[in-house]
Short mmCIF file of C-alpha atoms and ligand atoms in Angstrom, two decimals:
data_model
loop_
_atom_site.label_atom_id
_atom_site.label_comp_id
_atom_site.label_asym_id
_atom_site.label_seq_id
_atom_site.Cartn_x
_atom_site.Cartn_y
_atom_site.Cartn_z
CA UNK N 1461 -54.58 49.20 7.13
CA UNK N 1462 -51.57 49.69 9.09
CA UNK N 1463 -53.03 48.09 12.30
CA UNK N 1464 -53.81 45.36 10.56
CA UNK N 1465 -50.41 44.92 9.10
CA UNK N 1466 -48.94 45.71 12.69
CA UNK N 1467 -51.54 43.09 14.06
CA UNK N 1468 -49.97 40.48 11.35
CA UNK N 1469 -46.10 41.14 11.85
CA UNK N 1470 -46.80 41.20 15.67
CA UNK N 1471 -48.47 37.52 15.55
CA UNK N 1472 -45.81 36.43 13.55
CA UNK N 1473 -42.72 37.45 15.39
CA UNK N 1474 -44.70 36.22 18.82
CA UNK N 1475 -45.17 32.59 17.47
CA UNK N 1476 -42.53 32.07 15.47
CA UNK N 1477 -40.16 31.34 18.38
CA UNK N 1478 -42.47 28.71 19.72
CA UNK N 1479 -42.14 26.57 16.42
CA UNK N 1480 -40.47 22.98 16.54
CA UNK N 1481 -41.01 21.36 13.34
CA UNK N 1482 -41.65 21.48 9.77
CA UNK N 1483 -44.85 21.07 9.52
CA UNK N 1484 -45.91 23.43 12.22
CA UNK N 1485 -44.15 25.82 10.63
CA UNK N 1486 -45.64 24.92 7.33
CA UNK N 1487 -49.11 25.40 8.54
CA UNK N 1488 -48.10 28.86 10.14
CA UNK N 1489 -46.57 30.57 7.18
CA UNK N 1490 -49.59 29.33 5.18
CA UNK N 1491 -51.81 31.24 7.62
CA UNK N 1492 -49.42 34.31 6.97
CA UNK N 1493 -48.05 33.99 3.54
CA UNK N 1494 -50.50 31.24 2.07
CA UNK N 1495 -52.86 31.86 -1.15
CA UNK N 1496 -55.73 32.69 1.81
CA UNK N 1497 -52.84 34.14 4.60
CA UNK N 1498 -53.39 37.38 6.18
CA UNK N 1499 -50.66 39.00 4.74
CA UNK N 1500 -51.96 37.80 1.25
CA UNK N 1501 -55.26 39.32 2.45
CA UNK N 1502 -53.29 42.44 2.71
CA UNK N 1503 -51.66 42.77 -0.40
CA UNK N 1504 -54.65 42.21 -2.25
CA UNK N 1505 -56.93 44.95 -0.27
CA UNK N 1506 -53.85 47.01 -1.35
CA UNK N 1507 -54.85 47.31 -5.01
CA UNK N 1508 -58.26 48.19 -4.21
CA UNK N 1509 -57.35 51.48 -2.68
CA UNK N 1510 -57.74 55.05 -4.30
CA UNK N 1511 -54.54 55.49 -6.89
CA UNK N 1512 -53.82 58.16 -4.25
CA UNK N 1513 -53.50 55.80 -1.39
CA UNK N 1514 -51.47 53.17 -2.68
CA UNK N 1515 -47.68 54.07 -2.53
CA UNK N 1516 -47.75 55.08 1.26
CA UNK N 1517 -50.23 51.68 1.39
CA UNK N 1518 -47.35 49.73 -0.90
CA UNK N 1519 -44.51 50.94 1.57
CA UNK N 1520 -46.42 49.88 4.90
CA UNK N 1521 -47.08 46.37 3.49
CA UNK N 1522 -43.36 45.88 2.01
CA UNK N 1523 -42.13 46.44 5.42
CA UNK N 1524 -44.48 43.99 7.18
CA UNK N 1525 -43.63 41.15 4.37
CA UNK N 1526 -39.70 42.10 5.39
CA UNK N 1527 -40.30 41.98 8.51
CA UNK N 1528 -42.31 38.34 8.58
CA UNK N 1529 -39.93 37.11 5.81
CA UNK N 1530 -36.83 37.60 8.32
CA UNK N 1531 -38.74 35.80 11.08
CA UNK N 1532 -39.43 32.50 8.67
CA UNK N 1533 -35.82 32.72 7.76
CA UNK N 1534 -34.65 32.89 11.38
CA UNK N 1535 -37.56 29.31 12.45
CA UNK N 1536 -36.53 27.65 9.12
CA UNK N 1537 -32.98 28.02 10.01
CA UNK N 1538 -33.59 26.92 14.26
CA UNK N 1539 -35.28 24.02 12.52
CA UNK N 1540 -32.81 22.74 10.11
CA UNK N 1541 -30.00 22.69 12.47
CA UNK N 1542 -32.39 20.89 14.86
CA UNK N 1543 -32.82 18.39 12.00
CA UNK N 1544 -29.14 17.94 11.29
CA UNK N 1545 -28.37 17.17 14.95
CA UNK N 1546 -31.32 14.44 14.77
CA UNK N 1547 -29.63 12.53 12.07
CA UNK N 1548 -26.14 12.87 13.73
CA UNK N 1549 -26.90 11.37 16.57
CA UNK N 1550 -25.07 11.46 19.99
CA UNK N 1551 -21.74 13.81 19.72
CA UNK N 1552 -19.06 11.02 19.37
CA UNK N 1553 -16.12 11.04 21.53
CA UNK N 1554 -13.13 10.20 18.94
CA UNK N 1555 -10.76 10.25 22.34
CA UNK N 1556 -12.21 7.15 23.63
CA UNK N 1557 -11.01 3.63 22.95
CA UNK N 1558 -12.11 1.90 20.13
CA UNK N 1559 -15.23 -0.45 21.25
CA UNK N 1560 -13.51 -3.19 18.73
CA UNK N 1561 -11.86 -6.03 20.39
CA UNK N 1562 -8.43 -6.07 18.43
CA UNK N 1563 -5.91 -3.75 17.36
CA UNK N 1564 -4.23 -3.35 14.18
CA UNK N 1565 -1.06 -5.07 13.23
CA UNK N 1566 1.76 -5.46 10.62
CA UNK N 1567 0.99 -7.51 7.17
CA UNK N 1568 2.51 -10.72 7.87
CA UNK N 1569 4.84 -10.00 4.64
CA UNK N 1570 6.00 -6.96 6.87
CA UNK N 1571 6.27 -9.09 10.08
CA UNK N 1572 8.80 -11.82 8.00
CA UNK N 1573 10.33 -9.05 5.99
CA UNK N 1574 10.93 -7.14 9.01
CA UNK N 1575 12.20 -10.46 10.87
CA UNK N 1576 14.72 -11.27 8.11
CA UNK N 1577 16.17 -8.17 8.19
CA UNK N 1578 16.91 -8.31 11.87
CA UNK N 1579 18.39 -11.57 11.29
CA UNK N 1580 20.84 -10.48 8.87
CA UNK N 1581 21.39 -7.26 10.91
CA UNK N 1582 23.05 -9.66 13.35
CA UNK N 1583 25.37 -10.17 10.92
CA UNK N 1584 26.17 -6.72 10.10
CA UNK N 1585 24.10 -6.42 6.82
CA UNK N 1586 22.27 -3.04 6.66
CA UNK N 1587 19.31 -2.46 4.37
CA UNK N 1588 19.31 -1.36 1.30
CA UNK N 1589 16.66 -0.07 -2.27
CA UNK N 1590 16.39 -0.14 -5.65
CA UNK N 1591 13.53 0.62 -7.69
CA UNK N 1592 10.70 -1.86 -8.85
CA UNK N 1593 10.24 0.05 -12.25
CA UNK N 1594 14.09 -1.37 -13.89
CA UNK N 1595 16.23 -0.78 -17.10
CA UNK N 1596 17.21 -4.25 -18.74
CA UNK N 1597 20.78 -3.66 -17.64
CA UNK N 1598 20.79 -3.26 -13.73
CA UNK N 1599 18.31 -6.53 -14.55
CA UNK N 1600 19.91 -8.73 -16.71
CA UNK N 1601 23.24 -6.92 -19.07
CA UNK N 1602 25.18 -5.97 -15.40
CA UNK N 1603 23.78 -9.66 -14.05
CA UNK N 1604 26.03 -11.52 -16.98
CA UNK N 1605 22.38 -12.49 -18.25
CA UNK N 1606 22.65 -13.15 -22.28
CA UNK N 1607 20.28 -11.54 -24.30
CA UNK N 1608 19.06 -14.80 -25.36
CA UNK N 1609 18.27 -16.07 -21.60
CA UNK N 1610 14.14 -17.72 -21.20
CA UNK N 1611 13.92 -15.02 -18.25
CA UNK N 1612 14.34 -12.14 -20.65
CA UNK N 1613 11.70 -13.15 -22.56
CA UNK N 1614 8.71 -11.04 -22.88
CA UNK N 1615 6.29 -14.51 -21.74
CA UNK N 1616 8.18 -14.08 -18.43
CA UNK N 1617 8.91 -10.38 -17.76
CA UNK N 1618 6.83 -7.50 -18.37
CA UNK N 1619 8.29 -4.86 -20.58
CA UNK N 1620 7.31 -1.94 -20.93
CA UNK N 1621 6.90 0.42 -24.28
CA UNK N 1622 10.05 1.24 -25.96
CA UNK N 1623 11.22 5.33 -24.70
CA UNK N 1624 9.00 4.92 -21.59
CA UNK N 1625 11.55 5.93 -18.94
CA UNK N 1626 15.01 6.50 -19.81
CA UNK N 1627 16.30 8.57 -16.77
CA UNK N 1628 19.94 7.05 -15.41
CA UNK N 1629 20.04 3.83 -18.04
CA UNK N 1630 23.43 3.21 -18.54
CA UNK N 1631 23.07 2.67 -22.20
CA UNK N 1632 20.83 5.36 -23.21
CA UNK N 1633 18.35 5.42 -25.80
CA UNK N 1634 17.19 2.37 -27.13
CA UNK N 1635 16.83 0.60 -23.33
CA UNK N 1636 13.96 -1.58 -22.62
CA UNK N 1637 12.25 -0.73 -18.82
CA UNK N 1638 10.77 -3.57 -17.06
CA UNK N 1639 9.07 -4.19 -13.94
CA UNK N 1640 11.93 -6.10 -12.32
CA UNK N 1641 11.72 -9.77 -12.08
CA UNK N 1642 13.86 -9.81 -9.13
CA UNK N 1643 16.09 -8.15 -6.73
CA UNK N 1644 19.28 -9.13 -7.98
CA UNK N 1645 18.97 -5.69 -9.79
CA UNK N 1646 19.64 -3.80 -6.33
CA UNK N 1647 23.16 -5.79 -6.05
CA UNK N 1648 23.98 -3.97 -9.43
CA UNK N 1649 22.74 -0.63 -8.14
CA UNK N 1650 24.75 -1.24 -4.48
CA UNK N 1651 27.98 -1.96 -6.08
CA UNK N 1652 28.14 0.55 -8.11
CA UNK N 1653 27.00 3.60 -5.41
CA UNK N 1654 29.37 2.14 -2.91
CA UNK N 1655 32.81 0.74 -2.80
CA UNK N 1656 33.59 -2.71 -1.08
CA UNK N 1657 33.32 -3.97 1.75
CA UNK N 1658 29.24 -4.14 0.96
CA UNK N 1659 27.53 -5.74 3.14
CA UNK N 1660 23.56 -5.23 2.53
CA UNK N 1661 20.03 -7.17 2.35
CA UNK N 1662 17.31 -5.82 -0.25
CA UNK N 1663 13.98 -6.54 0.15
CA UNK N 1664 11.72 -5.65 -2.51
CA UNK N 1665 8.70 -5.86 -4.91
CA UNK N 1666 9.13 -8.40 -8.28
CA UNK N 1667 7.19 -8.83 -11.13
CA UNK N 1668 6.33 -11.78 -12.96
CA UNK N 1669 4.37 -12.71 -16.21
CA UNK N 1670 3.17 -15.98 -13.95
CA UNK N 1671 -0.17 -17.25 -13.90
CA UNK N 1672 -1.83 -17.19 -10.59
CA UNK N 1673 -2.20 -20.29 -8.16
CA UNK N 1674 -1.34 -21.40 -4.74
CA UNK N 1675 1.91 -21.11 -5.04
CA UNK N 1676 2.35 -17.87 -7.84
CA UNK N 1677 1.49 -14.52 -8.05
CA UNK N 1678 2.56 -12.28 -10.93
CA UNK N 1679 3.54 -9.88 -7.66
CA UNK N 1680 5.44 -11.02 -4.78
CA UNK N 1681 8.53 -9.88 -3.09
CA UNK N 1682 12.17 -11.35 -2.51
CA UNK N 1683 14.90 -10.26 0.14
CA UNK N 1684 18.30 -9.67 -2.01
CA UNK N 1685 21.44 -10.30 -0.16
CA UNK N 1686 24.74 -9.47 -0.99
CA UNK N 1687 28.72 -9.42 0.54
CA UNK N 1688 31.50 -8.35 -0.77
CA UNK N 1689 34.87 -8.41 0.73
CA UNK N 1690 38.50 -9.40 0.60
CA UNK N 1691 38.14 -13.50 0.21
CA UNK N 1692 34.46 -14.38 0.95
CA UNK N 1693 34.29 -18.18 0.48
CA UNK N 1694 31.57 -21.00 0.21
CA UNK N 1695 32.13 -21.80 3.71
CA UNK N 1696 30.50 -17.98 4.63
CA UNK N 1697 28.07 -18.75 2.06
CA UNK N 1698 26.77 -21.79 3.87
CA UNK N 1699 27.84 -20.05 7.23
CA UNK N 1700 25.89 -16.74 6.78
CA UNK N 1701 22.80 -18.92 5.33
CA UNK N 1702 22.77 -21.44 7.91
CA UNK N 1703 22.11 -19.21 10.70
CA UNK N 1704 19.71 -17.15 8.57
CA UNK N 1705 17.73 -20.31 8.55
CA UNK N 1706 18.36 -21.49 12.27
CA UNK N 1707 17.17 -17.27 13.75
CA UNK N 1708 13.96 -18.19 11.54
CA UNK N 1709 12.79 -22.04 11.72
CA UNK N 1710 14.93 -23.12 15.07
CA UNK N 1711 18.07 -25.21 15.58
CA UNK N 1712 16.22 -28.66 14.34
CA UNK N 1713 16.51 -27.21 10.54
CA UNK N 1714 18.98 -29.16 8.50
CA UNK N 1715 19.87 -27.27 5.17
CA UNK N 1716 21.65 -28.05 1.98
CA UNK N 1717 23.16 -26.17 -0.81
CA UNK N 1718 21.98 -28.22 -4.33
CA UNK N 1719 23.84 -27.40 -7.17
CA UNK N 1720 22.17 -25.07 -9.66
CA UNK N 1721 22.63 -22.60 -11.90
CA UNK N 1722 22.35 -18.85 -12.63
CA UNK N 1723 23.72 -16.00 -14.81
CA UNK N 1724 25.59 -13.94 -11.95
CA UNK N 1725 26.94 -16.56 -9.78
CA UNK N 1726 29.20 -18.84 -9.90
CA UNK N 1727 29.38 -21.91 -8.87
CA UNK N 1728 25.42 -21.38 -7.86
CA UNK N 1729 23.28 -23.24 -5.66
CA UNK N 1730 19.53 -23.51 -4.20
CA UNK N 1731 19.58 -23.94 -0.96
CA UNK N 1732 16.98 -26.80 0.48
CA UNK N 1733 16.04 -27.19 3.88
CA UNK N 1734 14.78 -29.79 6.12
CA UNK N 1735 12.79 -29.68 9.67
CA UNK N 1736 10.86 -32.12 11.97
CA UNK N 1737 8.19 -28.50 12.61
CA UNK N 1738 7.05 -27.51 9.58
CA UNK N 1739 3.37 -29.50 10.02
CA UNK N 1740 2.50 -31.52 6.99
CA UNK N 1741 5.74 -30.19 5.50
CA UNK N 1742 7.86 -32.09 8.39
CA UNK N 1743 10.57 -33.79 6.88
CA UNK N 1744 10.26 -32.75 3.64
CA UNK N 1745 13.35 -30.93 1.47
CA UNK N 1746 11.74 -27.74 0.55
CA UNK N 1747 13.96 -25.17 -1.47
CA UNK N 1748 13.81 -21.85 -0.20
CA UNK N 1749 16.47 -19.78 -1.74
CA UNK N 1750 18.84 -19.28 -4.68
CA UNK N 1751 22.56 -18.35 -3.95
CA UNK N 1752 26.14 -18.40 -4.65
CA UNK N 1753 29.38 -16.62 -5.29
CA UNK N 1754 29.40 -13.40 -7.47
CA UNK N 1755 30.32 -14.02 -11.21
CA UNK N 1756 33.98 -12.32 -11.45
CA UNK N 1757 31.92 -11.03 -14.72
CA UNK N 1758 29.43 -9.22 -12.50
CA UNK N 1759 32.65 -7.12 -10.42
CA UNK N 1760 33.71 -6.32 -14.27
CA UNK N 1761 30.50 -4.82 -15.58
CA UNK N 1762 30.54 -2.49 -11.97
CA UNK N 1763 34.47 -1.94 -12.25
CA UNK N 1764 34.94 -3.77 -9.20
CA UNK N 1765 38.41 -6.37 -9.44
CA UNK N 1766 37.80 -9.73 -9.07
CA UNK N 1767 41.13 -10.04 -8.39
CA UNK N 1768 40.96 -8.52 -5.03
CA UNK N 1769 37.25 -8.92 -4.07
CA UNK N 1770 34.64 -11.78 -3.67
CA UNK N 1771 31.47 -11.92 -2.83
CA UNK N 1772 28.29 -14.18 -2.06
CA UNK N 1773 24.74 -13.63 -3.08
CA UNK N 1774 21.13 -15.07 -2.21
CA UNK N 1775 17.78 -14.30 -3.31
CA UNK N 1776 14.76 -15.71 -0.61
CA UNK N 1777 11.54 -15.59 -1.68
CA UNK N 1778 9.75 -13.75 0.94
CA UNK N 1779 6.54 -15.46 0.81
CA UNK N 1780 7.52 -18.63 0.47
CA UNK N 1781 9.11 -18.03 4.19
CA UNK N 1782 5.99 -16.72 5.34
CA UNK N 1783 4.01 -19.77 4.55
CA UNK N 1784 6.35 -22.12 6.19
CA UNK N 1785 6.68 -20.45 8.83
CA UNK N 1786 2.89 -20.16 9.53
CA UNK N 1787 1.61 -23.05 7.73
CA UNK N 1788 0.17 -21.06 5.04
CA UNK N 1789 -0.91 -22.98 1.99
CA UNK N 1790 -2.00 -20.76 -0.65
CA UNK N 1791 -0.34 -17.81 -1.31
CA UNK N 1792 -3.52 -16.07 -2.68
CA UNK N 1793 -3.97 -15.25 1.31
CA UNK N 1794 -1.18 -12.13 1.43
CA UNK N 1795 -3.38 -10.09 -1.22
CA UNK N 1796 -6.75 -10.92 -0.20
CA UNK N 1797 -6.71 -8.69 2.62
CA UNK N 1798 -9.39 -10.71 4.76
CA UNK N 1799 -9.58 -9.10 8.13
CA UNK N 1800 -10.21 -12.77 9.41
CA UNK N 1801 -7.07 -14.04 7.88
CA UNK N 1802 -5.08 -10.84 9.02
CA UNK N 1803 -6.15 -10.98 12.69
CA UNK N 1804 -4.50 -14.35 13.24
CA UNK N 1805 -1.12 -12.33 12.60
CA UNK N 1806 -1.91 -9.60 15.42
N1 LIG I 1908 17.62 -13.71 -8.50
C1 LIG I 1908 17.47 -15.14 -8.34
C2 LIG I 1908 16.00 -15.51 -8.57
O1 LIG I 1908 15.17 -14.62 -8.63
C3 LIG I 1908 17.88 -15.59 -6.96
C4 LIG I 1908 19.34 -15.41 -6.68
C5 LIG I 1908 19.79 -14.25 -6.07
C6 LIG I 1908 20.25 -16.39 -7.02
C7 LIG I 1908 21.14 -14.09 -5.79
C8 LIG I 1908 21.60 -16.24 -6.75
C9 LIG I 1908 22.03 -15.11 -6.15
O2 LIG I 1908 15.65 -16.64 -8.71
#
């Protein structure tokens, strides 16, 4: 009995390093361990022995199984890893260059954001943030907007439930929050962390109840400006803006201020402009921008005295720069994020 179980172990731990795959290693432990195996074989002669026989028989035969057991363990585990290497493949290299034949690059909202900004930097504007997420009043109250004005309505802003957020509202308590519906809130929030001069750009997120088309999204962004000094006049309004516009469509752009109207300016204007390079658009007056000088009635509500200070204000629509400058017709494009769209911006 024993040099048969010796005979059994030995064959096992001499073949067991020579296995490769599954199914060779399959067949082998059925030879072994199998219904008809050797060691099965074993076991059974086992409990045909004398009663006196059978522990010291019992003990030889648990070894052996322990022993063969530990050498299946050791192929099954030679084999798996052999297996997981197969479906890995070749070791990759993550140090060599990418086999792709461009690189990333900015959005082209970053690229124009980023571009206005340096334009403006020129002029000593530095940037500044407000939040997207807005109480009514840095939105509308503070921006001399009545309570009855079409852009507070709930068709054109989205409000959200009464008691959301009520954090650093000025009024506390029964405050609507709103996803702003444009920058202008950010001139609020400048004025009052900072004492004039102010001199900053604020280019941001909006929110709008609009229906989606070529030329709307319910998200897009605008680039806030704002100066405040001692006697800022309409001629540094259409100064400052003119060579805005020049840095970004070249020296052939004619502009013009339109008059127009808004809560937190006064007198208010859109600004149009007008170039021979703007493809089909060539020669067309296209309004870009809404402007003007600060309300005296805005400087109240941030205790600012419109005695001694002035200021001008703009709003640009940052898409709506993008697309003339690259002849972009639909503004759908920015939020699609087609790679073959975004590569032409690289
Ligand atoms: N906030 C205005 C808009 O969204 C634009 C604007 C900004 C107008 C600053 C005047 C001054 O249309």
């Amino acid at each position: 009995m024993q040099a048969q179980l010796e005979a059994i172990v030995s064959e096992t731990e001499s073949a067991v390093p020579a296995i490769r795959t599954r199914p060779e290693f399959d067949a082998f432990k059925a030879r072994i361990s199998g219904p008809h195996g050797s060691l099965t074989q074993a076991m059974k002669a086992v409990g045909k022995l004398p009663k006196e026989e059978k522990p010291a028989a019992g003990k030889l035969v648990n070894e052996a199984k322990r022993r063969i057991e530990a050498a299946f363990a050791s192929a099954l585990a030679r084999i798996e890893d052999a297996e997981l290497a197969a479906k890995l493949g070749d070791p990759v290299d993550a140090t060599l260059p990418s086999p792709d034949d461009f690189a990333g690059s900015a959005h082209p909202l970053t690229q124009t954001r980023e571009e206005i900004c340096r334009v403006f930097h020129k002029l000593g504007f530095t940037v500044a943030e407000g939040p997207e997420l807005e109480s009514e009043w840095y939105c509308f109250d503070a921006l001399n907007t009545p309570e009855s004005h079409p852009a507070r309505d709930m068709q054109d802003t989205l409000f959200l439930p009464a008691g959301t957020v009520a954090k650093d509202a000025p009024k506390k308590g029964d405050e609507a929050y709103i996803m702003r519906s444009h920058t202008s809130s950010v001139q609020i929030r400048a004025m009052l962390a900072g004492t004039p001069p102010i001199r900053i750009v604020a280019p941001g997120r909006c929110f709008r109840r609009d229906t989606v088309d070529a030329t709307h999204s319910a998200n897009f962004h605008q680039v806030e400006g704002l100066w405040v000094d001692k006697s800022v006049t309409l001629r540094d309004l259409k100064n400052v803006l003119d060579f805005f516009v020049r840095e970004i469509f070249g020296s052939s752009v004619e502009t013009r201020l339109r008059p127009s109207f808004f809560p937190f300016t006064e007198p208010s204007f859109e600004m149009d402009i007008r170039s021979p390079n703007l493809g089909r658009l060539s020669g067309r007056w296209l309004e870009i921008m809404g402007c003007g000088l600060v309300d005296p009635k805005v400087f109240e509500n941030v205790g600012i005295d419109p005695e001694k200070w002035s200021g001008l204000a703009f709003g640009v629509g940052l898409e709506r720069i993008a697309m003339l400058v690259h002849g972009i017709d639909d503004i759908r494009h920015f939020y699609a994020n087609d790679l073959r769209f975004l590569r032409q911006f690289a």
